[in-house]
Amino acid sequence: MLDKTLSIILAGGAGSRLYPLTAERAKPSVPFGGKYRIIDFTLSNCLHSGLRRILVLTQYKSHSLQKHLRDGWSIFNPEVSEYITPVPPQMRTGNSWYAGTADAIMQNLYLLERSRAAYVAVLSGDHIYRMDYAALLHFHQEQGAELTIACMQVPLEEARGFGVMSIDSSQRVVGFREKPSCPQALPDDSQHTLVSMGIYVFDMDLLCRELKFDHELAESSHDFGKDIIPRLIGRQRVFAYRFGGEKGRVTPDRYWRDVGTVDSYYMANMDLLLPVPPINLYQSDWPIRTYPGQYPPARMAPGLSGRPGQFDNSLICGGAVIMGGTVRHSILSAQVRVDDDALVEDSILFKGVQVGAGAMLKRCIIDKYVSVPPGEKIGIDPVADAARFTVSESGVTVVPKGYRF
């Protein structure tokens, strides 16, 4: 079944709620956890699940993403029909960019039809999770499904931003509402409901037929959650696959995060620093692959004053140097430097950030190649920060890429 499946990763969203981290890059290519990009999680899931025919549909500010795919993911052999191929909008069905998730695939329908695949896995490139798609595909086949929707259980108050599903005793979907104001609880649990993860497995024939039908509807928004899926409920065999079941090699951790806002992105990074992280990056048979870069070892050494560097409960990547500074509960990407008597606390520093002597950073995200002057304070005075930078609802200060003080 894996050999008969074409994977499509939707990676074209503008990611406006994650601004300014998406000012110059697509959301799936935003760095995560010091060394990864967000899309690495979905691609790694494909790799370890045995899915080797992958189309990545790009759109906004895609250069960084395409460069990352070239450098880190040119690993498959096209001679045996394995590939990871970025596909920008080609306007084969009109003069517009992708108008919705379904339209993105419709505009590339010719790639589906000539693939000769029997199944299509529709995935998102901007979520943090590990999942064995092979178990999902086997469930699809066992149920005789025409569409399978991966779902997870969430508290009712969190469900308003998702597609909410109702199922019967056989796991067949009998209702689907996109972002309802009053989500319906599970029959056996009044505090929780099932929501779509935006992960679908379609029979190829059904998907192609529905995309063509939807394309002709002037009133459609050409979106899977709003248009395609609701029309299929009750007409086709649509089933729900519960994320975190016993089948599959990694799903029991039940960790899935939509990092679509600055606050959700910040908290997902901070999850990696918990005593027992809720997502296991250290599972030897399911590593998250990325482009590591060629950097010297990370180093911690005394500064010019002789004060030793300090490092507490943090992640630090290759080429980073702590020269007499203090780093607590933070994530440092490659080639970061923290100088004498500087303090970095509860912060995320992207590649090439330089922190001058005596500077103080708290609850910050500092984008690439920013040089923080000696004695500078960020994350201390919210009013002063808001006058210069983006400050999230929870008070996380974001300094944009290349900012000059």
Short mmCIF file of C-alpha atoms in Angstrom, two decimals:
data_model
loop_
_atom_site.label_atom_id
_atom_site.label_comp_id
_atom_site.label_asym_id
_atom_site.label_seq_id
_atom_site.Cartn_x
_atom_site.Cartn_y
_atom_site.Cartn_z
CA MET A 1 0.00 0.00 0.00
CA LEU A 2 2.91 2.36 0.71
CA ASP A 3 4.17 1.95 -2.85
CA LYS A 4 0.71 2.94 -4.13
CA THR A 5 0.51 6.16 -2.09
CA LEU A 6 1.37 9.68 -3.23
CA SER A 7 2.02 12.15 -0.39
CA ILE A 8 1.18 15.83 -0.79
CA ILE A 9 2.46 18.29 1.80
CA LEU A 10 0.65 21.63 1.89
CA ALA A 11 3.42 24.14 2.62
CA GLY A 12 2.24 27.37 1.03
CA GLY A 13 0.56 29.26 3.84
CA ALA A 14 1.62 32.85 4.51
CA GLY A 15 1.82 32.29 8.27
CA SER A 16 0.79 35.87 9.05
CA ARG A 17 0.04 35.10 12.71
CA LEU A 18 3.67 34.02 13.15
CA TYR A 19 5.01 37.35 11.90
CA PRO A 20 7.79 38.58 12.01
CA LEU A 21 9.30 35.07 11.90
CA THR A 22 7.54 34.66 8.54
CA ALA A 23 8.55 38.06 7.16
CA GLU A 24 11.14 36.45 4.88
CA ARG A 25 10.31 32.76 4.97
CA ALA A 26 7.37 30.39 4.65
CA LYS A 27 5.94 29.08 7.90
CA PRO A 28 7.13 25.45 7.29
CA SER A 29 10.74 26.68 7.01
CA VAL A 30 10.75 28.57 10.34
CA PRO A 31 13.50 27.11 12.58
CA PHE A 32 12.39 24.96 15.50
CA GLY A 33 14.18 23.40 18.45
CA GLY A 34 17.52 24.96 17.58
CA LYS A 35 18.46 22.76 14.61
CA TYR A 36 15.26 21.79 12.79
CA ARG A 37 12.74 23.43 10.47
CA ILE A 38 9.03 22.92 11.14
CA ILE A 39 8.55 20.90 7.94
CA ASP A 40 11.23 18.42 9.04
CA PHE A 41 8.70 16.72 11.31
CA THR A 42 6.23 15.90 8.53
CA LEU A 43 9.02 14.89 6.15
CA SER A 44 10.60 12.66 8.80
CA ASN A 45 7.22 11.02 9.38
CA CYS A 46 7.04 10.26 5.64
CA LEU A 47 10.60 8.92 5.60
CA HIS A 48 10.16 6.55 8.55
CA SER A 49 6.67 5.50 7.43
CA GLY A 50 8.02 4.35 4.07
CA LEU A 51 6.38 7.05 1.95
CA ARG A 52 8.91 7.98 -0.73
CA ARG A 53 6.86 9.88 -3.34
CA ILE A 54 6.28 13.36 -1.97
CA LEU A 55 5.10 16.62 -3.53
CA VAL A 56 5.61 19.77 -1.45
CA LEU A 57 3.20 22.49 -2.58
CA THR A 58 4.88 25.83 -1.92
CA GLN A 59 3.66 29.38 -2.44
CA TYR A 60 4.57 32.40 -0.28
CA LYS A 61 8.25 33.32 0.24
CA SER A 62 9.33 29.83 -0.70
CA HIS A 63 13.05 30.33 -1.38
CA SER A 64 14.17 29.44 2.14
CA LEU A 65 11.99 26.33 2.11
CA GLN A 66 13.17 25.19 -1.31
CA LYS A 67 16.80 25.70 -0.29
CA HIS A 68 16.24 23.60 2.83
CA LEU A 69 14.63 20.81 0.78
CA ARG A 70 17.59 20.86 -1.58
CA ASP A 71 20.24 20.85 1.14
CA GLY A 72 18.64 18.51 3.65
CA TRP A 73 16.20 16.31 1.77
CA SER A 74 17.82 15.32 -1.53
CA ILE A 75 17.96 11.76 -0.24
CA PHE A 76 15.62 9.75 -2.45
CA ASN A 77 16.45 8.02 -5.73
CA PRO A 78 14.29 9.14 -8.68
CA GLU A 79 15.50 6.12 -10.68
CA VAL A 80 13.23 3.95 -8.52
CA SER A 81 10.40 6.54 -8.48
CA GLU A 82 11.37 8.10 -5.16
CA TYR A 83 11.31 11.89 -4.85
CA ILE A 84 10.64 14.98 -2.77
CA THR A 85 9.62 17.62 -5.27
CA PRO A 86 8.73 21.25 -4.46
CA VAL A 87 5.83 22.43 -6.63
CA PRO A 88 5.17 26.20 -6.80
CA PRO A 89 1.86 27.54 -8.18
CA GLN A 90 1.80 26.99 -11.94
CA MET A 91 -1.63 28.49 -12.65
CA ARG A 92 -2.65 25.58 -14.83
CA THR A 93 -6.35 26.09 -14.02
CA GLY A 94 -6.52 29.89 -14.08
CA ASN A 95 -4.61 33.06 -13.27
CA SER A 96 -4.73 32.89 -9.48
CA TRP A 97 -2.51 31.54 -6.75
CA TYR A 98 -3.81 28.75 -4.54
CA ALA A 99 -7.23 29.83 -3.28
CA GLY A 100 -7.53 27.12 -0.60
CA THR A 101 -6.20 23.73 0.43
CA ALA A 102 -8.32 21.87 -2.11
CA ASP A 103 -7.53 24.36 -4.87
CA ALA A 104 -3.80 23.89 -4.26
CA ILE A 105 -4.13 20.22 -5.15
CA MET A 106 -6.63 20.88 -7.95
CA GLN A 107 -4.11 23.16 -9.67
CA ASN A 108 -1.70 20.21 -9.70
CA LEU A 109 -4.24 17.54 -10.56
CA TYR A 110 -2.19 16.42 -13.55
CA LEU A 111 0.59 15.32 -11.16
CA LEU A 112 -1.87 13.11 -9.29
CA GLU A 113 -3.32 11.58 -12.42
CA ARG A 114 0.03 10.69 -13.95
CA SER A 115 1.40 9.29 -10.66
CA ARG A 116 -0.66 6.10 -11.04
CA ALA A 117 -1.06 6.04 -7.26
CA ALA A 118 -4.14 4.45 -5.72
CA TYR A 119 -4.10 6.57 -2.56
CA VAL A 120 -3.23 10.15 -1.69
CA ALA A 121 -2.00 11.25 1.75
CA VAL A 122 -2.72 14.96 2.23
CA LEU A 123 -0.46 16.38 4.95
CA SER A 124 0.38 19.75 6.45
CA GLY A 125 3.94 21.07 6.58
CA ASP A 126 3.50 23.36 9.58
CA HIS A 127 2.70 21.14 12.57
CA ILE A 128 5.00 19.60 15.19
CA TYR A 129 4.29 15.90 15.79
CA ARG A 130 5.49 12.38 15.10
CA MET A 131 3.15 9.92 13.44
CA ASP A 132 3.43 6.57 11.71
CA TYR A 133 1.48 7.13 8.50
CA ALA A 134 1.81 3.42 7.66
CA ALA A 135 -0.61 2.58 10.48
CA LEU A 136 -3.01 5.25 9.16
CA LEU A 137 -2.89 3.76 5.67
CA HIS A 138 -3.45 0.23 6.96
CA PHE A 139 -6.49 1.47 8.92
CA HIS A 140 -7.82 3.08 5.73
CA GLN A 141 -7.50 -0.22 3.89
CA GLU A 142 -8.90 -2.37 6.69
CA GLN A 143 -12.02 -0.20 6.96
CA GLY A 144 -12.61 -0.14 3.23
CA ALA A 145 -12.61 3.65 3.57
CA GLU A 146 -12.64 6.10 0.70
CA LEU A 147 -11.51 8.92 2.97
CA THR A 148 -9.81 8.62 6.36
CA ILE A 149 -9.33 11.65 8.60
CA ALA A 150 -6.72 11.59 11.35
CA CYS A 151 -8.21 13.03 14.51
CA MET A 152 -7.35 13.68 18.13
CA GLN A 153 -9.26 14.24 21.34
CA VAL A 154 -9.18 17.78 22.78
CA PRO A 155 -11.04 19.70 25.51
CA LEU A 156 -14.20 21.42 24.30
CA GLU A 157 -12.86 24.92 24.92
CA GLU A 158 -9.95 24.24 22.54
CA ALA A 159 -12.06 22.78 19.72
CA ARG A 160 -13.46 26.01 18.26
CA GLY A 161 -10.44 26.47 16.00
CA PHE A 162 -10.69 23.00 14.43
CA GLY A 163 -12.94 20.85 12.32
CA VAL A 164 -15.06 18.93 14.86
CA MET A 165 -16.10 15.37 14.05
CA SER A 166 -18.88 13.04 15.20
CA ILE A 167 -18.40 9.30 14.78
CA ASP A 168 -20.39 6.12 15.31
CA SER A 169 -19.30 2.92 17.07
CA SER A 170 -17.46 1.71 13.96
CA GLN A 171 -15.36 4.93 13.74
CA ARG A 172 -17.32 6.10 10.71
CA VAL A 173 -17.68 9.89 10.53
CA VAL A 174 -21.34 10.92 10.69
CA GLY A 175 -20.86 14.66 11.22
CA PHE A 176 -18.26 17.34 10.51
CA ARG A 177 -18.38 21.04 11.40
CA GLU A 178 -15.55 23.44 10.61
CA LYS A 179 -14.64 25.71 13.58
CA PRO A 180 -18.06 25.61 15.30
CA SER A 181 -18.89 28.15 18.01
CA CYS A 182 -20.43 25.39 20.16
CA PRO A 183 -18.55 22.10 19.59
CA GLN A 184 -20.41 18.88 20.29
CA ALA A 185 -18.94 16.71 23.07
CA LEU A 186 -18.22 13.00 22.78
CA PRO A 187 -21.11 10.73 23.84
CA ASP A 188 -19.00 9.17 26.61
CA ASP A 189 -17.06 12.30 27.62
CA SER A 190 -18.84 15.61 28.14
CA GLN A 191 -15.56 17.55 28.42
CA HIS A 192 -13.86 16.47 25.19
CA THR A 193 -14.50 16.14 21.48
CA LEU A 194 -12.74 14.84 18.36
CA VAL A 195 -11.10 17.28 15.96
CA SER A 196 -9.46 16.89 12.59
CA MET A 197 -5.66 17.14 12.44
CA GLY A 198 -5.72 18.20 8.78
CA ILE A 199 -4.27 14.81 7.78
CA TYR A 200 -6.27 12.89 5.19
CA VAL A 201 -5.98 9.68 3.18
CA PHE A 202 -8.11 9.65 0.02
CA ASP A 203 -8.75 7.02 -2.57
CA MET A 204 -7.30 8.60 -5.69
CA ASP A 205 -10.49 8.26 -7.76
CA LEU A 206 -12.61 9.94 -5.11
CA LEU A 207 -10.21 12.82 -4.60
CA CYS A 208 -9.85 13.60 -8.31
CA ARG A 209 -13.60 13.47 -8.85
CA GLU A 210 -14.38 15.73 -5.89
CA LEU A 211 -11.68 18.26 -6.76
CA LYS A 212 -13.05 18.62 -10.29
CA PHE A 213 -16.59 19.01 -8.97
CA ASP A 214 -15.54 21.59 -6.36
CA HIS A 215 -13.54 23.56 -8.91
CA GLU A 216 -16.71 24.32 -10.85
CA LEU A 217 -18.61 25.65 -7.82
CA ALA A 218 -18.47 29.44 -7.77
CA GLU A 219 -19.69 29.58 -4.16
CA SER A 220 -16.99 27.20 -2.87
CA SER A 221 -13.96 28.42 -0.91
CA HIS A 222 -12.10 25.36 -2.28
CA ASP A 223 -11.06 24.16 1.15
CA PHE A 224 -11.06 20.60 2.49
CA GLY A 225 -12.49 21.44 5.90
CA LYS A 226 -15.10 23.92 4.72
CA ASP A 227 -16.22 22.35 1.44
CA ILE A 228 -14.87 18.94 0.39
CA ILE A 229 -15.23 16.93 3.60
CA PRO A 230 -18.73 18.11 4.66
CA ARG A 231 -20.07 17.13 1.23
CA LEU A 232 -18.65 13.61 1.57
CA ILE A 233 -20.17 12.84 4.98
CA GLY A 234 -23.08 10.44 4.53
CA ARG A 235 -22.32 9.95 0.83
CA GLN A 236 -19.00 8.14 0.95
CA ARG A 237 -17.19 5.83 3.38
CA VAL A 238 -15.46 8.37 5.63
CA PHE A 239 -13.69 7.09 8.74
CA ALA A 240 -11.80 8.63 11.66
CA TYR A 241 -8.35 7.41 12.65
CA ARG A 242 -7.52 8.26 16.25
CA PHE A 243 -4.05 9.69 16.77
CA GLY A 244 -2.28 8.13 19.73
CA GLY A 245 -3.64 4.59 19.46
CA GLU A 246 -1.75 1.39 20.06
CA LYS A 247 -0.89 0.87 16.40
CA GLY A 248 2.07 2.67 14.91
CA ARG A 249 5.56 3.10 16.28
CA VAL A 250 5.42 6.64 17.67
CA THR A 251 1.83 7.77 18.13
CA PRO A 252 1.34 6.91 21.85
CA ASP A 253 3.03 10.16 22.93
CA ARG A 254 -0.04 11.98 21.49
CA TYR A 255 1.93 15.18 20.94
CA TRP A 256 0.65 17.46 18.17
CA ARG A 257 1.03 21.22 18.06
CA ASP A 258 -0.12 23.82 15.56
CA VAL A 259 2.62 26.45 15.90
CA GLY A 260 0.65 29.08 14.00
CA THR A 261 1.09 31.94 16.47
CA VAL A 262 4.11 33.41 18.23
CA ASP A 263 2.84 32.16 21.59
CA SER A 264 2.08 28.60 20.43
CA TYR A 265 5.45 28.48 18.65
CA TYR A 266 7.26 29.70 21.76
CA MET A 267 5.50 27.20 24.04
CA ALA A 268 6.18 24.26 21.70
CA ASN A 269 9.88 25.11 21.81
CA MET A 270 9.77 25.40 25.60
CA ASP A 271 8.14 21.94 25.73
CA LEU A 272 11.50 20.55 24.64
CA LEU A 273 13.04 21.81 27.89
CA LEU A 274 10.62 20.08 30.27
CA PRO A 275 12.17 17.40 32.53
CA VAL A 276 10.39 14.76 30.44
CA PRO A 277 9.62 16.41 27.06
CA PRO A 278 6.16 15.44 25.75
CA ILE A 279 7.66 14.77 22.30
CA ASN A 280 10.60 12.38 22.17
CA LEU A 281 13.33 13.65 19.83
CA TYR A 282 15.69 10.95 21.05
CA GLN A 283 13.91 7.84 19.76
CA SER A 284 16.72 6.15 17.86
CA ASP A 285 14.51 4.53 15.20
CA TRP A 286 12.51 7.71 14.54
CA PRO A 287 15.00 10.61 14.42
CA ILE A 288 13.91 13.96 13.03
CA ARG A 289 16.06 14.54 9.97
CA THR A 290 17.28 17.99 8.96
CA TYR A 291 20.17 19.78 7.29
CA PRO A 292 22.69 20.08 10.15
CA GLY A 293 25.30 22.32 8.53
CA GLN A 294 29.03 21.94 9.04
CA TYR A 295 29.84 23.64 12.34
CA PRO A 296 32.55 23.17 14.95
CA PRO A 297 31.59 21.78 18.38
CA ALA A 298 29.64 23.97 20.79
CA ARG A 299 31.84 25.50 23.48
CA MET A 300 31.49 27.01 26.93
CA ALA A 301 34.48 28.95 28.26
CA PRO A 302 35.46 31.79 30.64
CA GLY A 303 35.05 35.33 29.34
CA LEU A 304 37.71 38.03 29.30
CA SER A 305 36.92 38.79 32.94
CA GLY A 306 37.66 35.21 33.88
CA ARG A 307 34.03 34.59 34.74
CA PRO A 308 33.06 31.05 33.71
CA GLY A 309 30.19 30.46 31.32
CA GLN A 310 27.05 28.90 32.78
CA PHE A 311 24.57 26.66 31.05
CA ASP A 312 21.39 25.33 32.68
CA ASN A 313 18.58 23.20 31.18
CA SER A 314 19.02 24.45 27.63
CA LEU A 315 19.59 23.18 24.10
CA ILE A 316 22.74 24.35 22.34
CA CYS A 317 23.70 23.59 18.74
CA GLY A 318 26.98 23.27 16.87
CA GLY A 319 29.22 26.30 16.61
CA ALA A 320 27.57 28.09 19.55
CA VAL A 321 29.95 29.67 22.07
CA ILE A 322 29.18 30.83 25.62
CA MET A 323 32.11 33.05 26.68
CA GLY A 324 31.47 33.95 30.32
CA GLY A 325 27.73 34.45 29.80
CA THR A 326 24.81 32.65 31.43
CA VAL A 327 22.19 30.66 29.52
CA ARG A 328 19.15 29.34 31.39
CA HIS A 329 16.14 27.46 30.03
CA SER A 330 16.81 28.58 26.46
CA ILE A 331 17.44 27.24 22.97
CA LEU A 332 20.54 28.35 21.06
CA SER A 333 20.87 27.61 17.35
CA ALA A 334 24.15 27.23 15.47
CA GLN A 335 26.84 29.93 15.65
CA VAL A 336 25.24 31.84 18.53
CA ARG A 337 27.65 33.69 20.81
CA VAL A 338 26.90 34.86 24.36
CA ASP A 339 29.58 37.16 25.76
CA ASP A 340 30.87 38.00 29.23
CA ASP A 341 28.26 38.59 31.95
CA ALA A 342 25.35 38.44 29.48
CA LEU A 343 22.16 36.65 30.53
CA VAL A 344 19.91 34.66 28.20
CA GLU A 345 16.85 33.24 29.97
CA ASP A 346 13.64 31.59 28.69
CA SER A 347 14.63 32.61 25.15
CA ILE A 348 15.09 31.23 21.64
CA LEU A 349 18.09 32.48 19.64
CA PHE A 350 18.29 31.69 15.92
CA LYS A 351 21.43 31.08 13.91
CA GLY A 352 24.24 33.62 14.12
CA VAL A 353 22.81 35.74 16.96
CA GLN A 354 25.50 37.61 18.91
CA VAL A 355 24.76 38.71 22.49
CA GLY A 356 27.08 41.43 23.72
CA ALA A 357 28.68 41.62 27.15
CA GLY A 358 26.29 42.47 29.96
CA ALA A 359 23.16 42.21 27.78
CA MET A 360 20.02 40.74 29.30
CA LEU A 361 17.44 38.75 27.31
CA LYS A 362 14.29 37.25 28.86
CA ARG A 363 11.33 35.61 27.10
CA CYS A 364 12.65 36.61 23.68
CA ILE A 365 12.83 35.14 20.22
CA ILE A 366 15.78 36.65 18.34
CA ASP A 367 15.82 35.87 14.62
CA LYS A 368 18.94 35.18 12.55
CA TYR A 369 22.07 37.30 12.45
CA VAL A 370 21.03 39.90 15.02
CA SER A 371 23.84 41.47 17.05
CA VAL A 372 22.54 42.52 20.46
CA PRO A 373 24.73 45.39 21.74
CA PRO A 374 26.54 45.18 25.09
CA GLY A 375 24.29 46.14 27.97
CA GLU A 376 21.09 45.95 25.89
CA LYS A 377 17.91 44.76 27.68
CA ILE A 378 15.09 42.94 25.89
CA GLY A 379 12.12 41.34 27.60
CA ILE A 380 12.53 43.49 30.71
CA ASP A 381 10.43 46.57 29.86
CA PRO A 382 7.28 45.63 27.85
CA VAL A 383 6.55 49.25 26.89
CA ALA A 384 10.03 49.84 25.50
CA ASP A 385 9.94 46.49 23.70
CA ALA A 386 6.57 47.20 22.08
CA ALA A 387 7.91 50.48 20.69
CA ARG A 388 10.65 48.65 18.79
CA PHE A 389 9.60 45.04 18.31
CA THR A 390 6.65 42.66 18.06
CA VAL A 391 5.35 41.57 21.47
CA SER A 392 2.93 38.62 21.62
CA GLU A 393 -0.24 38.42 23.70
CA SER A 394 1.62 36.55 26.46
CA GLY A 395 4.55 38.99 26.42
CA VAL A 396 7.11 37.20 24.24
CA THR A 397 9.30 39.76 22.44
CA VAL A 398 10.35 38.95 18.86
CA VAL A 399 13.31 40.69 17.24
CA PRO A 400 13.17 40.29 13.42
CA LYS A 401 15.89 38.87 11.24
CA GLY A 402 18.87 41.17 10.68
CA TYR A 403 17.56 43.91 12.98
CA ARG A 404 20.11 46.66 13.55
CA PHE A 405 20.17 48.47 16.88
#
